[in-house]
Amino acid sequence: NNYGIALLDAFQYEAAVQAFQHVADLRPDYADAYTNMGIVEISWERYNDAKPHLEKALSLLPGDPRALYYRALVERNAGQVQEAITDLQAMIAKYPLAKDGLRELGFSYYQAHDYPAARAQYEKLQAIDPDDLAAHYQLAILYRRLGEKQKAAVESAKFADQKDDP
């Protein structure tokens, strides 16, 4: 498993999938092996190939937040934004301080044109990490769309300031 992670970090996607498949062959009940194969496929931008791995992981470990997070990315990529929102909500219910989860849920709400819900997620993200660059960027857009021009200007300035000098 660690070897597969090292291969993924080195962008050796095919070898990483093979390493995780070997883990799954040795331990067919180990959900993380399948989640890891899904992560490799997502990294490789092979979203359709990732889905069966993530489904297998969730069949072995229903409600696993890690597998739900990655399945949400696959779903959103396929245009299934509501399904992605459902998975991300379930993931965040277990890990309410997960910055990546909040960021992705905010973006999913944005794609669904639910701007107040998107704003709420990015504001939660900022409460955890006031310097999150994506939150500043997205909130600048969302505040502008929601008619809150003063807040949009503040977020825009914070984004511009941190973008070049984090």
PDB file of C-alpha atoms in Angstrom:
ATOM      1  CA  ASN A   1       0.000   0.000   0.000  1.00  0.00           C
ATOM      2  CA  ASN A   2       2.786   2.427   0.904  1.00  0.00           C
ATOM      3  CA  TYR A   3       4.571   1.531  -2.303  1.00  0.00           C
ATOM      4  CA  GLY A   4       1.417   2.379  -4.261  1.00  0.00           C
ATOM      5  CA  ILE A   5       1.215   5.732  -2.497  1.00  0.00           C
ATOM      6  CA  ALA A   6       4.849   6.439  -3.374  1.00  0.00           C
ATOM      7  CA  LEU A   7       4.154   5.552  -7.002  1.00  0.00           C
ATOM      8  CA  LEU A   8       1.134   7.850  -7.044  1.00  0.00           C
ATOM      9  CA  ASP A   9       3.253  10.661  -5.598  1.00  0.00           C
ATOM     10  CA  ALA A  10       5.753  10.021  -8.414  1.00  0.00           C
ATOM     11  CA  PHE A  11       2.961  10.176 -11.048  1.00  0.00           C
ATOM     12  CA  GLN A  12       3.507   6.518 -11.921  1.00  0.00           C
ATOM     13  CA  TYR A  13      -0.219   5.898 -12.283  1.00  0.00           C
ATOM     14  CA  GLU A  14      -0.274   2.511 -13.990  1.00  0.00           C
ATOM     15  CA  ALA A  15       2.220   1.040 -11.537  1.00  0.00           C
ATOM     16  CA  ALA A  16       0.312   2.591  -8.620  1.00  0.00           C
ATOM     17  CA  VAL A  17      -2.945   0.952  -9.716  1.00  0.00           C
ATOM     18  CA  GLN A  18      -1.111  -2.369 -10.010  1.00  0.00           C
ATOM     19  CA  ALA A  19       0.329  -1.964  -6.514  1.00  0.00           C
ATOM     20  CA  PHE A  20      -3.085  -1.221  -5.027  1.00  0.00           C
ATOM     21  CA  GLN A  21      -4.599  -4.111  -6.993  1.00  0.00           C
ATOM     22  CA  HIS A  22      -1.989  -6.355  -5.412  1.00  0.00           C
ATOM     23  CA  VAL A  23      -3.086  -5.081  -1.983  1.00  0.00           C
ATOM     24  CA  ALA A  24      -6.722  -5.828  -2.917  1.00  0.00           C
ATOM     25  CA  ASP A  25      -5.730  -9.325  -4.067  1.00  0.00           C
ATOM     26  CA  LEU A  26      -4.034  -9.953  -0.719  1.00  0.00           C
ATOM     27  CA  ARG A  27      -6.796  -8.323   1.328  1.00  0.00           C
ATOM     28  CA  PRO A  28     -10.059  -8.263  -0.655  1.00  0.00           C
ATOM     29  CA  ASP A  29     -11.851  -6.827   2.392  1.00  0.00           C
ATOM     30  CA  TYR A  30      -9.549  -3.779   2.645  1.00  0.00           C
ATOM     31  CA  ALA A  31     -11.675  -0.877   1.394  1.00  0.00           C
ATOM     32  CA  ASP A  32      -8.751   1.564   1.244  1.00  0.00           C
ATOM     33  CA  ALA A  33      -7.107  -0.489  -1.512  1.00  0.00           C
ATOM     34  CA  TYR A  34     -10.102   0.220  -3.746  1.00  0.00           C
ATOM     35  CA  THR A  35     -10.344   3.856  -2.670  1.00  0.00           C
ATOM     36  CA  ASN A  36      -6.655   4.254  -3.476  1.00  0.00           C
ATOM     37  CA  MET A  37      -7.183   2.772  -6.935  1.00  0.00           C
ATOM     38  CA  GLY A  38      -9.983   5.289  -7.434  1.00  0.00           C
ATOM     39  CA  ILE A  39      -7.715   8.144  -6.355  1.00  0.00           C
ATOM     40  CA  VAL A  40      -5.087   7.069  -8.870  1.00  0.00           C
ATOM     41  CA  GLU A  41      -7.671   6.965 -11.660  1.00  0.00           C
ATOM     42  CA  ILE A  42      -8.908  10.448 -10.685  1.00  0.00           C
ATOM     43  CA  SER A  43      -5.329  11.735 -10.670  1.00  0.00           C
ATOM     44  CA  TRP A  44      -4.932  10.201 -14.095  1.00  0.00           C
ATOM     45  CA  GLU A  45      -8.182  11.953 -15.102  1.00  0.00           C
ATOM     46  CA  ARG A  46      -9.824   8.602 -15.802  1.00  0.00           C
ATOM     47  CA  TYR A  47     -12.992   9.326 -13.841  1.00  0.00           C
ATOM     48  CA  ASN A  48     -15.063   6.527 -15.358  1.00  0.00           C
ATOM     49  CA  ASP A  49     -12.395   4.026 -14.327  1.00  0.00           C
ATOM     50  CA  ALA A  50     -12.403   5.408 -10.779  1.00  0.00           C
ATOM     51  CA  LYS A  51     -16.112   4.879 -10.148  1.00  0.00           C
ATOM     52  CA  PRO A  52     -16.173   1.045  -9.837  1.00  0.00           C
ATOM     53  CA  HIS A  53     -13.228   1.131  -7.421  1.00  0.00           C
ATOM     54  CA  LEU A  54     -14.993   3.668  -5.223  1.00  0.00           C
ATOM     55  CA  GLU A  55     -18.258   1.721  -5.377  1.00  0.00           C
ATOM     56  CA  LYS A  56     -16.388  -1.394  -4.261  1.00  0.00           C
ATOM     57  CA  ALA A  57     -14.803   0.523  -1.385  1.00  0.00           C
ATOM     58  CA  LEU A  58     -18.211   1.799  -0.296  1.00  0.00           C
ATOM     59  CA  SER A  59     -19.713  -1.683  -0.525  1.00  0.00           C
ATOM     60  CA  LEU A  60     -17.017  -2.890   1.879  1.00  0.00           C
ATOM     61  CA  LEU A  61     -17.161   0.152   4.142  1.00  0.00           C
ATOM     62  CA  PRO A  62     -20.522   1.920   3.712  1.00  0.00           C
ATOM     63  CA  GLY A  63     -20.412   5.629   4.428  1.00  0.00           C
ATOM     64  CA  ASP A  64     -16.611   5.817   4.380  1.00  0.00           C
ATOM     65  CA  PRO A  65     -15.936   9.576   4.261  1.00  0.00           C
ATOM     66  CA  ARG A  66     -12.785   9.228   2.186  1.00  0.00           C
ATOM     67  CA  ALA A  67     -14.485   7.147  -0.508  1.00  0.00           C
ATOM     68  CA  LEU A  68     -17.525   9.462  -0.444  1.00  0.00           C
ATOM     69  CA  TYR A  69     -15.286  12.482  -1.015  1.00  0.00           C
ATOM     70  CA  TYR A  70     -13.624  10.963  -4.064  1.00  0.00           C
ATOM     71  CA  ARG A  71     -16.877   9.560  -5.430  1.00  0.00           C
ATOM     72  CA  ALA A  72     -18.284  13.089  -5.209  1.00  0.00           C
ATOM     73  CA  LEU A  73     -15.440  14.340  -7.411  1.00  0.00           C
ATOM     74  CA  VAL A  74     -16.251  11.633  -9.958  1.00  0.00           C
ATOM     75  CA  GLU A  75     -19.959  12.416  -9.812  1.00  0.00           C
ATOM     76  CA  ARG A  76     -19.440  16.135 -10.235  1.00  0.00           C
ATOM     77  CA  ASN A  77     -17.137  15.522 -13.173  1.00  0.00           C
ATOM     78  CA  ALA A  78     -19.937  13.481 -14.764  1.00  0.00           C
ATOM     79  CA  GLY A  79     -22.415  16.330 -14.256  1.00  0.00           C
ATOM     80  CA  GLN A  80     -24.134  14.633 -11.313  1.00  0.00           C
ATOM     81  CA  VAL A  81     -23.875  17.666  -9.063  1.00  0.00           C
ATOM     82  CA  GLN A  82     -26.737  16.760  -6.706  1.00  0.00           C
ATOM     83  CA  GLU A  83     -25.234  13.321  -6.066  1.00  0.00           C
ATOM     84  CA  ALA A  84     -21.878  14.964  -5.383  1.00  0.00           C
ATOM     85  CA  ILE A  85     -23.526  17.355  -2.927  1.00  0.00           C
ATOM     86  CA  THR A  86     -25.165  14.433  -1.106  1.00  0.00           C
ATOM     87  CA  ASP A  87     -21.856  12.572  -0.797  1.00  0.00           C
ATOM     88  CA  LEU A  88     -19.972  15.662   0.346  1.00  0.00           C
ATOM     89  CA  GLN A  89     -22.643  16.466   2.935  1.00  0.00           C
ATOM     90  CA  ALA A  90     -22.296  12.927   4.329  1.00  0.00           C
ATOM     91  CA  MET A  91     -18.519  13.272   4.402  1.00  0.00           C
ATOM     92  CA  ILE A  92     -18.663  16.650   6.155  1.00  0.00           C
ATOM     93  CA  ALA A  93     -21.181  15.324   8.672  1.00  0.00           C
ATOM     94  CA  LYS A  94     -18.376  13.052   9.906  1.00  0.00           C
ATOM     95  CA  TYR A  95     -15.553  15.573   9.468  1.00  0.00           C
ATOM     96  CA  PRO A  96     -17.022  19.080   9.785  1.00  0.00           C
ATOM     97  CA  LEU A  97     -13.591  20.728   9.802  1.00  0.00           C
ATOM     98  CA  ALA A  98     -12.360  19.060   6.592  1.00  0.00           C
ATOM     99  CA  LYS A  99     -11.195  21.999   4.499  1.00  0.00           C
ATOM    100  CA  ASP A 100     -11.111  20.085   1.200  1.00  0.00           C
ATOM    101  CA  GLY A 101     -14.626  18.801   1.800  1.00  0.00           C
ATOM    102  CA  LEU A 102     -15.975  22.274   2.564  1.00  0.00           C
ATOM    103  CA  ARG A 103     -14.202  23.698  -0.471  1.00  0.00           C
ATOM    104  CA  GLU A 104     -15.592  21.014  -2.785  1.00  0.00           C
ATOM    105  CA  LEU A 105     -19.093  21.254  -1.317  1.00  0.00           C
ATOM    106  CA  GLY A 106     -19.024  25.020  -1.788  1.00  0.00           C
ATOM    107  CA  PHE A 107     -17.975  24.598  -5.394  1.00  0.00           C
ATOM    108  CA  SER A 108     -20.653  21.955  -5.972  1.00  0.00           C
ATOM    109  CA  TYR A 109     -23.319  24.291  -4.613  1.00  0.00           C
ATOM    110  CA  TYR A 110     -21.910  27.002  -6.872  1.00  0.00           C
ATOM    111  CA  GLN A 111     -22.241  24.699  -9.878  1.00  0.00           C
ATOM    112  CA  ALA A 112     -25.834  23.981  -8.837  1.00  0.00           C
ATOM    113  CA  HIS A 113     -26.430  27.766  -8.745  1.00  0.00           C
ATOM    114  CA  ASP A 114     -27.271  27.616  -5.038  1.00  0.00           C
ATOM    115  CA  TYR A 115     -25.218  30.688  -4.204  1.00  0.00           C
ATOM    116  CA  PRO A 116     -26.369  31.151  -0.588  1.00  0.00           C
ATOM    117  CA  ALA A 117     -25.420  27.536   0.228  1.00  0.00           C
ATOM    118  CA  ALA A 118     -22.079  27.951  -1.565  1.00  0.00           C
ATOM    119  CA  ARG A 119     -21.397  31.144   0.383  1.00  0.00           C
ATOM    120  CA  ALA A 120     -22.163  29.344   3.656  1.00  0.00           C
ATOM    121  CA  GLN A 121     -19.625  26.607   2.906  1.00  0.00           C
ATOM    122  CA  TYR A 122     -16.874  29.055   1.969  1.00  0.00           C
ATOM    123  CA  GLU A 123     -17.610  31.112   5.075  1.00  0.00           C
ATOM    124  CA  LYS A 124     -17.278  27.941   7.182  1.00  0.00           C
ATOM    125  CA  LEU A 125     -14.000  27.259   5.397  1.00  0.00           C
ATOM    126  CA  GLN A 126     -12.768  30.762   6.211  1.00  0.00           C
ATOM    127  CA  ALA A 127     -13.701  30.263   9.859  1.00  0.00           C
ATOM    128  CA  ILE A 128     -11.293  27.308   9.876  1.00  0.00           C
ATOM    129  CA  ASP A 129      -8.648  28.844   7.608  1.00  0.00           C
ATOM    130  CA  PRO A 130      -8.941  32.625   7.161  1.00  0.00           C
ATOM    131  CA  ASP A 131      -6.178  32.554   4.535  1.00  0.00           C
ATOM    132  CA  ASP A 132      -7.720  29.961   2.213  1.00  0.00           C
ATOM    133  CA  LEU A 133      -7.125  31.399  -1.250  1.00  0.00           C
ATOM    134  CA  ALA A 134      -9.973  29.512  -2.928  1.00  0.00           C
ATOM    135  CA  ALA A 135     -12.432  30.788  -0.322  1.00  0.00           C
ATOM    136  CA  HIS A 136     -11.414  34.407  -0.974  1.00  0.00           C
ATOM    137  CA  TYR A 137     -11.735  33.923  -4.714  1.00  0.00           C
ATOM    138  CA  GLN A 138     -15.091  32.163  -4.601  1.00  0.00           C
ATOM    139  CA  LEU A 139     -16.544  34.498  -1.975  1.00  0.00           C
ATOM    140  CA  ALA A 140     -15.612  37.515  -4.083  1.00  0.00           C
ATOM    141  CA  ILE A 141     -17.677  36.036  -6.913  1.00  0.00           C
ATOM    142  CA  LEU A 142     -20.521  34.872  -4.688  1.00  0.00           C
ATOM    143  CA  TYR A 143     -20.856  38.134  -2.776  1.00  0.00           C
ATOM    144  CA  ARG A 144     -20.959  40.006  -6.068  1.00  0.00           C
ATOM    145  CA  ARG A 145     -23.684  37.699  -7.401  1.00  0.00           C
ATOM    146  CA  LEU A 146     -25.638  38.096  -4.183  1.00  0.00           C
ATOM    147  CA  GLY A 147     -25.414  41.894  -4.338  1.00  0.00           C
ATOM    148  CA  GLU A 148     -22.979  42.283  -1.443  1.00  0.00           C
ATOM    149  CA  LYS A 149     -20.508  44.515  -3.277  1.00  0.00           C
ATOM    150  CA  GLN A 150     -18.612  45.718  -0.211  1.00  0.00           C
ATOM    151  CA  LYS A 151     -17.893  42.155   0.939  1.00  0.00           C
ATOM    152  CA  ALA A 152     -16.981  41.207  -2.637  1.00  0.00           C
ATOM    153  CA  ALA A 153     -14.417  44.025  -2.762  1.00  0.00           C
ATOM    154  CA  VAL A 154     -12.871  42.921   0.536  1.00  0.00           C
ATOM    155  CA  GLU A 155     -12.553  39.304  -0.604  1.00  0.00           C
ATOM    156  CA  SER A 156     -11.210  40.362  -3.984  1.00  0.00           C
ATOM    157  CA  ALA A 157      -8.513  42.438  -2.305  1.00  0.00           C
ATOM    158  CA  LYS A 158      -7.577  39.588   0.031  1.00  0.00           C
ATOM    159  CA  PHE A 159      -7.359  37.208  -2.912  1.00  0.00           C
ATOM    160  CA  ALA A 160      -5.181  39.608  -4.933  1.00  0.00           C
ATOM    161  CA  ASP A 161      -2.909  40.212  -1.949  1.00  0.00           C
ATOM    162  CA  GLN A 162      -2.419  36.529  -1.091  1.00  0.00           C
ATOM    163  CA  LYS A 163      -2.310  35.199  -4.641  1.00  0.00           C
ATOM    164  CA  ASP A 164       1.088  36.712  -5.308  1.00  0.00           C
ATOM    165  CA  ASP A 165       2.464  36.524  -1.785  1.00  0.00           C
ATOM    166  CA  PRO A 166       0.934  33.685   0.235  1.00  0.00           C
TER     167      PRO A 166
END
